[in-house]
Amino acid sequence: MKHEPLAIAMISDFFHPNVGGVENHIFMLSANLIRRGHKVIVITHSHPPDRVGVRWLLPGLKVYYIPFPTIASSATLPNYFTFLPYFRVIIAREHIHLIHAHASLSSLGQEAILHAPHLGVRTVFTDHSLFGFEDAASILTNKLLAAALKNVDAVICVSHTGRENTVLRGQLFEKSEDSSVLVVRPNVYVIPNALVAEQFTPATEPVSSETSRYFHVVVKGTTNFSSVYIVVLSRLAYRKGIDLLVATAPRICSAFPNVNFIVGGDGPKLNDLLQVRERHLLQDRIELLGPVRHRDVRDVLVRGSIFLNTSLTESFGIAILEAACAGLYVVSTRVGGVPEILPHDLISFAKPEEDDLIRALSEAVAIVSNGQHDPMEAHQRVKNFYNWGEVAERTEIVYDAVVKSEQKDLWTRMQRTMELGPFAGPIYTIILVVDCLFFLFLEWLMPRHDLDFVQMHWEHDNFRQVQ
Amino acid sequence: MQRTRPLSDCHPELSITEWPGFREYRVENWRLARDGSGNVVYGAKSWGWIDLCLPVVISFIWPRVSILLEVTQLRIGFTMYCRCAQVLYESVLVFPAHGIQLETHWGYPLLKPLFVSRRFIHASLLEDFIINEGLRRWNVRYYLAAVHGSSTDKIALDVAFENILPHFPVLLEVYQGVQELMFYNHTDNRHTCI
């Protein structure tokens, strides 16, 4: 079904030149929406030294880098009102219909949801991660999220587990008609991430490693003693369960003399890995690659036959998907949205405990050594599971539903904001009212008719002409 | 010498003059109000209400302050300087095969220009003439920029119409004219149409 072309603004703190899951998601989704005929721009914060202003990315994606300083890992401080002037000008001059905010830690996205109704623009929010409920950072983020999502038009999550988590954290309930029971809002959707399968193809011939040159002969039914490589590629942080890896690696190495580890990535837990290597004299069994660029990930993956993911929390697990697409057998902790992404014959699960992880790894080593896992067949299956075109199509359906729904007026929004609680309610309502007054002031200071409107944009047809 | 106003409906401040040997794109420092009322908004004012308030204020505080003579002279001198150093018009002069020249003319609005600044960019140094978008205070504006090399081998941008900063339709007109005169002569397919 062909949808009306829309003008969409993706707003997030997390965008290129930083590299990561959210950034890649925004870029690939934007590229596919442009291919489907929509106009997409991205608004994000600037990066030192001179990434400020307006830039263009292929394929016709305009990016606005707003000069805000960052505090930690590319997130800006919630400065509710200083974003409004830039936001108003950009949205008005680009004739935007709908904004799509990404990531709960992105204050730019949440502010955009607050400001958008003043301009008559619809809002969609995508949540990419899972959060807890008990530590201080989570409590604060959840409260901010609940306030932002009170008046959003649609919420998209990347997995069903993620949807449950977001609904609980953001309090996305409404009273049902007979006002006796709370029901989940109908505008919460699940649209998974995707990957570009052509970038993750298995090795067509056996890959020799740097430390050994075994030719990997697979004979069904007999155990052979050629090397099995377990690949671990992640940020070396607590959240990613590196402590589990540190505990299980020596035991696996002593139980299976032919199993070696290849660990790529960097982070605060690198020292723990180095220490365990030293203590158990595993320098030739555990190879540490350091930070790996995204374009080199496939080459690292095809060196191994098992991919290990020890995350303590994972809302989708795109790394697991990339490894499965490259033909590796996956061993992962059963957390978050991981059980939803792959069929269970391509993945072994374990509880996030040492003994269970060893059980799962032993199982995986046996499966791979007996030749019961075929990389090419796995790749052929996984490459059809997810693709960005489908994600864009499903997102388009959400946009369509949002644009056709009715917009809430100011009084309704104020009433809904007051429902947040005895303290948070009045605070956020005051923020909303001051926001309206600042908006009126800006309408006087920089009248709409004086803006430099965009009259020409990159036409996607130009690509076809060049071809 | 022939002068036309190509955008006489909405942007009559742009005029194109065909001199023998070069073409001048001139943007004057006034515009039509963009709310459609047809009023003229002057960027360079010959007098304002502040000029009438100034003698009143001075006559009020004259008996009360001792060093007032110097302050008054400074104040009047400063006001006269400001009034005579307003931007009257800015131009882009295109000399085909020689280069382009960016000019700004300052002066008192009812007289001929008193000060002029000119910047000539030779055709061999001129890489391109582009319309760029940038953040300016709380706004996002389009501006015309001449991309040129310099003696130190670094690429620099020089903004045309830097003080007046007209809106996009004016810039598009100037852009197309400069591209046609400066770049289409060399190769046919160097720039595709937007």
XYZ file of C-alpha atoms in Angstrom:
661
model
C 0.000 0.000 0.000
C 1.469 3.322 -1.016
C 1.546 5.919 1.747
C 1.574 9.684 1.390
C 5.112 11.055 1.429
C 5.861 12.667 4.771
C 8.587 14.966 6.024
C 10.146 13.295 9.057
C 12.724 14.578 11.519
C 14.751 11.994 13.451
C 15.897 13.524 16.719
C 18.441 11.923 18.997
C 21.636 12.673 20.859
C 23.141 9.538 19.390
C 24.137 9.887 15.772
C 27.211 9.687 13.565
C 30.127 10.433 13.838
C 29.648 8.275 16.937
C 29.268 4.606 16.090
C 26.747 2.378 17.815
C 23.496 0.485 17.597
C 21.162 3.461 17.918
C 23.171 5.518 15.442
C 23.176 2.739 12.885
C 19.453 2.154 13.389
C 18.615 5.825 12.795
C 20.781 5.989 9.685
C 19.528 2.767 8.085
C 15.890 3.575 8.852
C 16.297 7.081 7.410
C 17.974 5.744 4.276
C 15.178 3.266 3.681
C 12.454 5.830 4.320
C 14.113 8.148 1.791
C 14.117 5.291 -0.679
C 10.400 4.910 -0.117
C 9.839 8.529 -1.075
C 9.732 10.400 2.244
C 11.862 13.364 3.233
C 14.014 12.734 6.296
C 16.285 15.030 8.298
C 18.214 14.309 11.470
C 18.748 16.689 14.393
C 21.491 15.916 16.856
C 24.073 17.704 18.954
C 27.446 18.904 17.782
C 30.804 17.226 18.226
C 34.068 19.011 18.879
C 36.080 20.480 17.258
C 34.046 21.680 14.322
C 31.156 19.302 13.581
C 28.545 22.041 13.997
C 25.917 23.256 11.566
C 24.279 21.566 8.598
C 25.828 18.547 6.904
C 24.632 16.128 4.268
C 25.023 12.349 4.310
C 24.331 9.910 1.535
C 21.629 9.234 0.390
C 20.240 12.736 0.676
C 20.008 12.900 4.460
C 20.407 16.359 5.985
C 21.845 16.444 9.491
C 21.652 19.432 11.829
C 24.364 19.533 14.473
C 23.146 21.880 17.223
C 25.847 23.418 19.420
C 25.159 21.805 22.798
C 27.928 20.437 25.026
C 27.737 16.802 26.091
C 28.225 15.441 29.582
C 28.750 11.694 29.425
C 28.927 9.269 26.488
C 27.261 11.612 24.025
C 24.203 12.516 26.126
C 23.340 16.173 26.742
C 21.879 17.728 29.859
C 18.104 18.180 29.900
C 17.951 21.897 29.159
C 14.276 22.034 28.310
C 14.079 25.510 26.914
C 17.335 26.186 25.099
C 16.467 23.625 22.435
C 13.141 25.254 21.600
C 14.430 28.117 19.385
C 16.490 25.807 17.186
C 13.758 23.187 17.111
C 11.071 25.680 16.116
C 13.154 27.174 13.334
C 14.251 23.843 11.897
C 10.833 22.209 12.000
C 9.097 25.266 10.557
C 11.538 25.888 7.723
C 11.750 22.240 6.660
C 7.939 21.851 6.719
C 8.150 18.770 8.934
C 5.033 16.697 9.590
C 6.295 14.243 12.166
C 9.216 13.852 14.531
C 10.712 10.534 15.586
C 12.748 10.604 18.782
C 15.171 7.804 19.631
C 16.629 6.452 22.889
C 15.413 7.148 26.425
C 18.757 8.616 27.469
C 18.555 11.240 24.761
C 17.312 14.488 26.281
C 17.092 16.125 22.841
C 14.523 13.521 21.846
C 12.412 13.976 24.961
C 12.450 17.746 24.674
C 11.393 17.488 21.059
C 8.334 15.494 22.163
C 7.504 18.322 24.551
C 7.912 21.097 21.956
C 6.404 19.434 18.906
C 2.677 19.914 19.712
C 3.149 23.716 19.741
C 3.910 23.516 16.024
C 1.190 20.977 15.271
C 3.738 18.257 14.555
C 3.100 14.609 15.508
C 5.489 12.601 17.655
C 6.802 9.025 17.682
C 9.310 7.621 20.170
C 11.525 4.545 19.809
C 13.078 2.925 22.844
C 16.205 0.893 22.191
C 17.295 -0.384 25.582
C 16.109 -2.045 28.745
C 16.461 -0.331 32.081
C 16.088 -1.428 35.664
C 13.919 0.133 38.311
C 15.988 0.240 41.454
C 19.201 2.205 40.978
C 19.358 5.997 41.111
C 20.063 6.576 37.420
C 17.133 4.366 36.447
C 14.691 6.069 38.793
C 15.534 9.488 37.373
C 15.491 8.334 33.754
C 12.192 6.544 34.242
C 10.534 9.611 35.719
C 11.744 11.799 32.862
C 10.596 9.154 30.398
C 7.128 8.894 31.958
C 6.733 12.673 31.704
C 7.860 12.740 28.078
C 5.706 9.804 27.016
C 2.534 11.163 28.593
C 1.719 13.072 25.442
C 3.501 11.125 22.724
C 1.474 9.827 19.780
C 3.127 6.407 19.374
C 5.879 4.357 20.991
C 7.949 1.749 19.150
C 10.062 -0.874 20.933
C 12.553 -3.276 19.413
C 11.353 -6.461 21.090
C 8.370 -7.730 23.076
C 10.443 -7.766 26.240
C 11.451 -4.204 25.468
C 7.791 -3.294 25.072
C 6.919 -4.702 28.513
C 9.857 -2.856 30.020
C 8.965 0.458 28.378
C 5.296 0.176 29.303
C 6.177 -0.400 32.947
C 8.872 2.267 33.113
C 6.988 4.916 31.213
C 3.623 4.095 32.814
C 1.942 3.785 29.433
C -1.410 2.821 30.941
C -4.788 4.385 30.487
C -7.982 3.909 32.419
C -10.348 1.746 30.423
C -13.863 2.922 29.564
C -15.413 1.764 32.803
C -12.397 3.295 34.639
C -11.965 0.316 36.905
C -8.963 -1.254 35.272
C -5.732 0.077 33.741
C -5.053 -1.041 30.187
C -1.943 -0.635 28.088
C -2.234 2.121 25.503
C -3.040 0.854 22.019
C -0.305 2.918 20.381
C 2.692 0.892 21.617
C 4.242 -1.092 18.759
C 7.064 -3.619 18.357
C 9.307 -3.287 15.320
C 12.614 -5.148 15.537
C 16.009 -3.969 14.414
C 17.586 -5.385 11.299
C 20.945 -5.922 9.737
C 22.450 -5.825 6.261
C 22.975 -9.543 5.633
C 25.340 -8.985 2.695
C 27.893 -7.524 5.112
C 27.957 -10.683 7.248
C 28.610 -13.670 5.030
C 30.390 -16.758 6.350
C 33.852 -17.676 5.179
C 33.746 -19.700 1.981
C 36.969 -21.506 2.816
C 38.498 -22.409 6.162
C 40.169 -19.426 7.769
C 43.560 -20.026 9.336
C 44.287 -18.191 12.524
C 47.465 -16.489 13.502
C 48.412 -19.004 16.158
C 47.599 -22.291 14.483
C 47.170 -23.496 10.960
C 44.791 -26.440 11.418
C 42.637 -27.323 8.454
C 39.150 -27.671 9.891
C 38.006 -31.135 8.753
C 34.450 -31.942 9.714
C 33.485 -35.586 9.940
C 29.994 -36.304 11.154
C 29.709 -38.529 14.187
C 33.331 -38.458 15.308
C 34.881 -35.969 17.652
C 37.979 -34.438 16.168
C 40.565 -32.333 17.867
C 40.946 -29.400 15.466
C 40.716 -25.977 17.106
C 37.414 -24.436 17.974
C 37.451 -20.647 18.311
C 34.966 -18.817 20.501
C 34.527 -15.162 19.475
C 33.458 -12.481 21.957
C 32.875 -8.992 20.513
C 31.434 -6.392 22.853
C 32.111 -3.362 24.944
C 34.036 -4.622 27.963
C 31.686 -3.202 30.572
C 29.812 -4.590 33.569
C 26.490 -4.489 31.719
C 27.875 -6.832 29.093
C 28.672 -9.529 31.665
C 32.441 -9.497 31.268
C 32.707 -10.785 34.849
C 31.002 -13.976 33.689
C 33.457 -14.307 30.849
C 36.373 -13.807 33.230
C 35.025 -16.560 35.493
C 34.242 -19.125 32.797
C 37.133 -18.700 30.348
C 39.788 -20.494 32.468
C 37.448 -23.392 33.241
C 36.556 -23.845 29.581
C 40.198 -23.662 28.553
C 41.142 -26.373 31.034
C 38.171 -28.605 30.159
C 38.651 -28.373 26.368
C 42.281 -28.242 25.224
C 41.295 -27.412 21.660
C 39.118 -24.382 22.463
C 40.553 -20.853 22.161
C 39.002 -17.436 22.712
C 39.161 -14.363 20.479
C 38.023 -11.262 22.389
C 37.498 -7.951 20.592
C 36.447 -4.647 22.104
C 37.524 -2.200 24.719
C 36.232 -0.847 27.982
C 36.696 -0.612 31.723
C 36.820 -4.387 32.237
C 39.810 -4.945 29.965
C 42.090 -5.112 32.997
C 40.116 -7.976 34.510
C 40.574 -9.969 31.330
C 44.282 -9.247 31.225
C 44.616 -10.324 34.845
C 42.823 -13.634 34.343
C 45.007 -14.304 31.327
C 48.120 -13.739 33.405
C 46.942 -15.696 36.405
C 46.071 -18.864 34.479
C 48.818 -18.517 31.837
C 46.344 -18.392 28.961
C 48.193 -15.921 26.749
C 48.139 -18.295 23.805
C 44.570 -19.434 24.409
C 42.849 -16.031 24.804
C 43.599 -13.502 22.075
C 42.737 -9.854 22.825
C 42.176 -7.740 19.731
C 41.364 -4.355 21.282
C 38.800 -2.055 19.648
C 37.475 -3.447 16.368
C 36.054 -1.180 13.661
C 32.588 -1.938 12.401
C 33.826 -2.798 8.923
C 36.314 -5.316 10.372
C 33.718 -7.114 12.505
C 32.861 -9.673 9.839
C 36.501 -10.632 9.349
C 36.877 -11.213 13.083
C 33.639 -13.204 13.271
C 34.530 -15.652 10.512
C 37.706 -16.623 12.374
C 35.559 -18.436 14.934
C 32.790 -20.986 14.999
C 31.026 -20.029 18.232
C 29.868 -16.556 19.329
C 29.541 -15.946 23.044
C 27.335 -13.202 24.502
C 27.322 -12.831 28.271
C 25.233 -9.656 28.598
C 23.340 -9.134 31.795
C 20.713 -7.152 29.923
C 19.996 -6.912 26.212
C 16.910 -5.519 24.593
C 17.533 -6.854 21.103
C 21.037 -8.208 20.580
C 22.071 -7.091 17.132
C 25.593 -8.479 17.673
C 24.105 -11.947 18.133
C 22.199 -11.578 14.907
C 25.292 -10.476 13.029
C 27.222 -13.464 14.349
C 24.444 -15.901 13.420
C 24.292 -14.365 9.948
C 28.047 -14.914 9.588
C 27.482 -18.597 10.274
C 28.563 -18.858 13.894
C 26.738 -20.896 16.497
C 25.608 -18.591 19.294
C 25.774 -19.102 23.041
C 24.041 -16.398 25.031
C 22.598 -15.576 28.420
C 18.814 -15.780 28.450
C 18.120 -12.100 29.230
C 15.868 -9.423 27.832
C 14.841 -9.771 24.224
C 17.487 -12.329 23.232
C 15.156 -15.386 23.168
C 12.972 -13.649 20.589
C 15.446 -13.029 17.840
C 16.641 -16.412 16.566
C 15.184 -19.916 16.204
C 16.327 -22.138 19.017
C 18.394 -24.518 16.921
C 20.843 -21.711 16.081
C 21.427 -20.610 19.681
C 22.096 -22.139 23.103
C 20.856 -20.325 26.179
C 22.238 -20.186 29.684
C 21.289 -18.472 32.894
C 23.668 -15.622 33.736
C 25.601 -17.905 36.097
C 28.990 -19.497 35.725
C 27.973 -23.166 35.872
C 25.088 -22.868 33.479
C 27.216 -20.929 31.019
C 29.825 -23.677 31.083
C 27.128 -26.245 30.449
C 25.880 -24.282 27.441
C 29.391 -23.722 26.079
C 30.228 -27.412 26.376
C 27.069 -28.210 24.473
C 28.035 -25.714 21.766
C 31.573 -27.064 21.442
C 30.160 -30.576 21.049
C 27.683 -29.434 18.377
C 30.333 -27.596 16.397
C 32.955 -30.323 16.694
C 30.490 -32.960 15.485
C 29.717 -30.866 12.456
C 26.042 -30.489 13.335
C 26.041 -26.763 12.567
C 26.447 -25.674 8.951
C 27.506 -22.012 8.590
C 26.254 -21.551 5.025
C 22.864 -23.010 5.809
C 22.570 -20.820 8.894
C 23.430 -17.748 6.835
C 20.824 -18.627 4.207
C 18.195 -18.885 6.920
C 19.128 -15.799 8.931
C 19.470 -13.472 5.968
C 15.757 -13.722 5.289
C 14.675 -13.004 8.831
C 15.297 -9.267 9.100
C 15.839 -6.562 6.577
C 15.687 -2.795 6.752
C 13.150 -2.440 3.989
C 10.617 -4.313 6.053
C 11.434 -2.259 9.162
C 10.873 0.918 7.157
C 7.567 -0.397 5.829
C 6.309 -1.255 9.299
C 7.453 2.120 10.615
C 5.574 3.777 7.770
C 2.397 2.062 8.937
C 2.936 3.492 12.423
C 3.484 6.975 10.949
C 0.322 6.621 8.941
C -1.700 5.703 12.011
C -0.200 8.609 13.948
C -0.885 11.174 11.248
C -4.490 10.033 10.934
C -5.130 10.147 14.683
C -6.383 13.237 16.449
C -3.978 15.646 18.080
C -4.374 16.483 21.752
C -5.003 20.131 22.544
C -3.154 22.067 25.247
C -5.731 21.583 27.988
C -5.796 17.812 27.504
C -2.015 17.711 27.610
C -1.947 19.728 30.814
C -4.487 17.448 32.442
C -2.568 14.358 31.399
C 0.683 15.847 32.714
C -0.941 16.563 36.067
C -1.697 12.847 36.389
C 2.012 12.108 36.795
C 1.906 12.425 40.544
C 1.581 14.890 43.427
C 5.057 16.387 42.883
C 6.063 15.498 39.354
C 2.668 16.476 37.966
C 2.709 20.158 38.941
C 6.427 20.461 38.132
C 6.024 19.181 34.600
C 2.838 21.146 34.054
C 4.685 24.314 35.005
C 7.455 23.345 32.560
C 4.822 22.854 29.861
C 3.200 26.242 30.539
C 6.534 28.084 30.586
C 7.387 26.293 27.356
C 4.207 27.656 25.780
C 5.035 31.172 26.948
C 8.584 30.915 25.595
C 7.128 29.699 22.328
C 4.848 32.733 22.147
C 7.822 34.967 22.867
C 9.752 33.341 20.017
C 6.810 33.810 17.685
C 7.066 37.529 18.412
C 10.874 37.720 18.286
C 11.388 35.661 15.128
C 8.078 35.685 13.266
C 7.313 32.665 11.133
C 7.113 34.647 7.923
C 10.670 35.905 8.409
C 12.236 32.452 8.421
C 14.437 31.335 5.554
C 12.264 28.479 4.307
C 13.684 25.468 2.521
C 12.477 25.471 -1.047
C 14.769 22.912 -2.587
C 15.713 19.557 -1.166
C 17.678 16.632 -2.493
C 15.411 14.710 -4.834
C 15.803 10.972 -4.691
C 15.268 10.828 -8.459
C 18.722 12.333 -8.907
C 20.205 8.972 -7.982
C 18.332 7.323 -10.802
C 19.577 9.942 -13.253
C 23.157 9.346 -12.215
C 22.694 5.609 -12.619
C 24.408 49.675 -19.092
C 21.080 48.063 -18.410
C 19.502 47.487 -15.027
C 16.761 44.967 -14.334
C 14.977 43.727 -11.238
C 14.362 40.010 -11.874
C 12.324 39.356 -8.718
C 10.190 42.489 -8.723
C 7.242 40.813 -6.948
C 8.760 39.648 -3.702
C 12.394 40.772 -3.762
C 12.697 44.083 -5.614
C 15.894 44.881 -3.680
C 17.870 42.668 -6.069
C 18.932 44.374 -9.282
C 21.155 43.118 -12.068
C 23.197 45.634 -14.025
C 24.929 44.705 -17.284
C 28.093 46.763 -17.552
C 30.407 46.386 -20.537
C 32.736 43.552 -19.507
C 31.021 42.478 -16.299
C 27.700 41.937 -14.581
C 26.730 43.369 -11.197
C 24.292 41.720 -8.789
C 23.300 44.379 -6.281
C 21.204 43.828 -3.159
C 20.087 47.023 -1.467
C 19.562 47.272 2.258
C 15.782 47.332 2.306
C 13.099 44.752 1.643
C 9.396 44.223 1.449
C 7.781 43.020 4.658
C 7.358 39.285 4.404
C 3.916 39.182 5.936
C 2.409 40.230 2.623
C 1.351 43.725 3.715
C 3.521 45.460 1.106
C 5.283 47.672 3.648
C 8.924 48.503 3.093
C 11.351 47.606 5.879
C 14.461 49.777 5.746
C 17.764 48.316 6.911
C 19.530 51.692 6.680
C 17.594 54.495 8.314
C 18.216 58.176 7.652
C 16.716 59.239 10.971
C 14.998 57.543 13.833
C 13.045 58.535 16.896
C 16.170 58.020 18.993
C 17.722 61.052 17.259
C 14.969 63.276 18.652
C 15.246 61.830 22.145
C 18.975 62.478 22.302
C 18.790 66.322 22.627
C 15.987 65.986 25.184
C 18.053 63.651 27.347
C 21.146 65.860 27.080
C 19.228 69.011 28.000
C 17.810 67.223 31.022
C 21.092 66.032 32.503
C 23.279 69.002 31.325
C 23.068 71.021 34.579
C 23.770 68.007 36.720
C 27.009 66.449 35.480
C 30.434 68.170 35.205
C 32.308 66.171 32.567
C 29.313 66.250 30.341
C 30.935 68.176 27.488
C 33.323 65.391 26.568
C 30.671 62.745 27.002
C 28.246 64.666 24.832
C 30.800 65.194 22.089
C 31.628 61.500 22.170
C 27.970 60.599 22.113
C 27.149 62.881 19.188
C 30.252 61.782 17.285
C 29.398 58.164 17.836
C 25.815 58.651 16.682
C 26.934 60.486 13.547
C 29.436 57.779 12.772
C 26.801 55.074 13.184
C 24.404 56.962 10.950
C 27.027 57.432 8.244
C 28.396 53.890 8.378
C 25.230 51.979 7.585
C 25.334 49.402 4.838
C 23.693 50.902 1.750
C 24.074 48.003 -0.635
C 26.237 44.981 -1.333
C 27.244 43.640 -4.718
C 28.715 40.656 -6.426
C 30.509 41.659 -9.610
C 31.167 38.867 -12.082
C 33.996 39.316 -14.584
C 33.807 36.285 -16.872
C 37.210 34.600 -17.224
C 38.776 37.032 -14.724
C 37.083 36.442 -11.408
C 34.425 37.751 -9.072
C 34.415 40.700 -6.693
C 32.475 41.019 -3.453
C 31.700 44.618 -2.461
C 30.066 46.369 0.473
C 29.136 50.055 0.357
C 28.582 52.074 3.510
C 27.347 55.620 3.922
C 24.474 57.891 4.847
C 21.258 56.641 3.290
C 20.374 59.812 1.361
C 23.850 60.373 -0.111
C 26.324 58.481 -2.256
C 28.397 55.804 -0.470
C 31.192 57.091 1.784
C 33.158 53.858 2.375
C 33.612 50.819 0.165
C 35.227 47.465 0.811
C 36.095 45.270 -2.137
C 37.373 41.729 -2.255
C 38.483 40.315 -5.589
C 38.831 36.556 -6.102
C 40.715 35.539 -9.214
C 39.154 32.910 -11.447
C 42.114 30.577 -11.068
C 41.691 30.548 -7.296
C 37.922 30.295 -7.383
C 36.935 26.662 -6.874
C 33.193 27.025 -6.637
C 30.370 29.404 -5.781
C 27.832 27.691 -3.548
C 24.736 28.220 -1.439
C 25.377 26.886 2.030
C 23.191 26.564 5.093
C 24.425 27.465 8.510
C 23.362 28.183 12.062
C 23.358 31.861 12.940
C 22.363 32.731 16.518
C 19.003 30.970 16.982
C 18.285 30.791 13.292
C 19.251 28.694 10.289
C 20.150 30.803 7.252
C 21.185 30.259 3.678
C 24.256 32.145 2.520
C 26.290 32.447 -0.665
C 29.919 31.507 -0.371
C 32.852 31.681 -2.753
C 35.110 28.688 -2.199
C 38.632 29.658 -3.111
C 42.178 28.627 -2.461
C 44.621 31.046 -0.933
C 48.353 31.621 -1.021
C 48.831 29.258 1.930
C 47.174 26.368 0.042
C 44.163 26.224 2.390
C 40.617 26.435 1.140
C 38.633 29.389 2.477
C 35.045 30.529 2.216
C 34.104 34.144 1.599
C 30.485 35.044 2.227
C 28.725 37.237 -0.325
C 26.129 39.750 0.951
C 27.531 39.206 4.415
C 25.754 42.068 6.185
C 22.399 42.030 4.459
C 22.012 38.224 4.194
C 19.063 38.088 1.807
C 16.769 35.109 1.643
C 16.940 32.088 -0.618
C 15.210 33.310 -3.811
C 17.713 36.174 -4.135
C 20.624 33.836 -3.488
C 19.364 31.376 -6.071
C 19.218 34.075 -8.732
C 22.774 35.223 -8.022
C 24.014 31.630 -7.801
C 22.604 30.682 -11.169
C 24.033 33.806 -12.776
C 27.527 33.284 -11.391
C 27.526 29.589 -12.305
C 26.472 30.383 -15.833
C 29.092 33.057 -16.350
C 32.030 31.573 -14.481
C 31.730 27.825 -14.781
C 29.656 26.776 -17.728
C 32.277 28.182 -20.082
C 34.869 25.632 -19.057
C 33.047 22.294 -19.175
C 29.527 21.334 -20.050
C 28.598 18.881 -17.323
C 30.469 20.227 -14.382
C 27.339 21.092 -12.433
C 23.952 19.458 -12.721
C 20.783 21.435 -12.289
C 19.204 21.323 -8.878
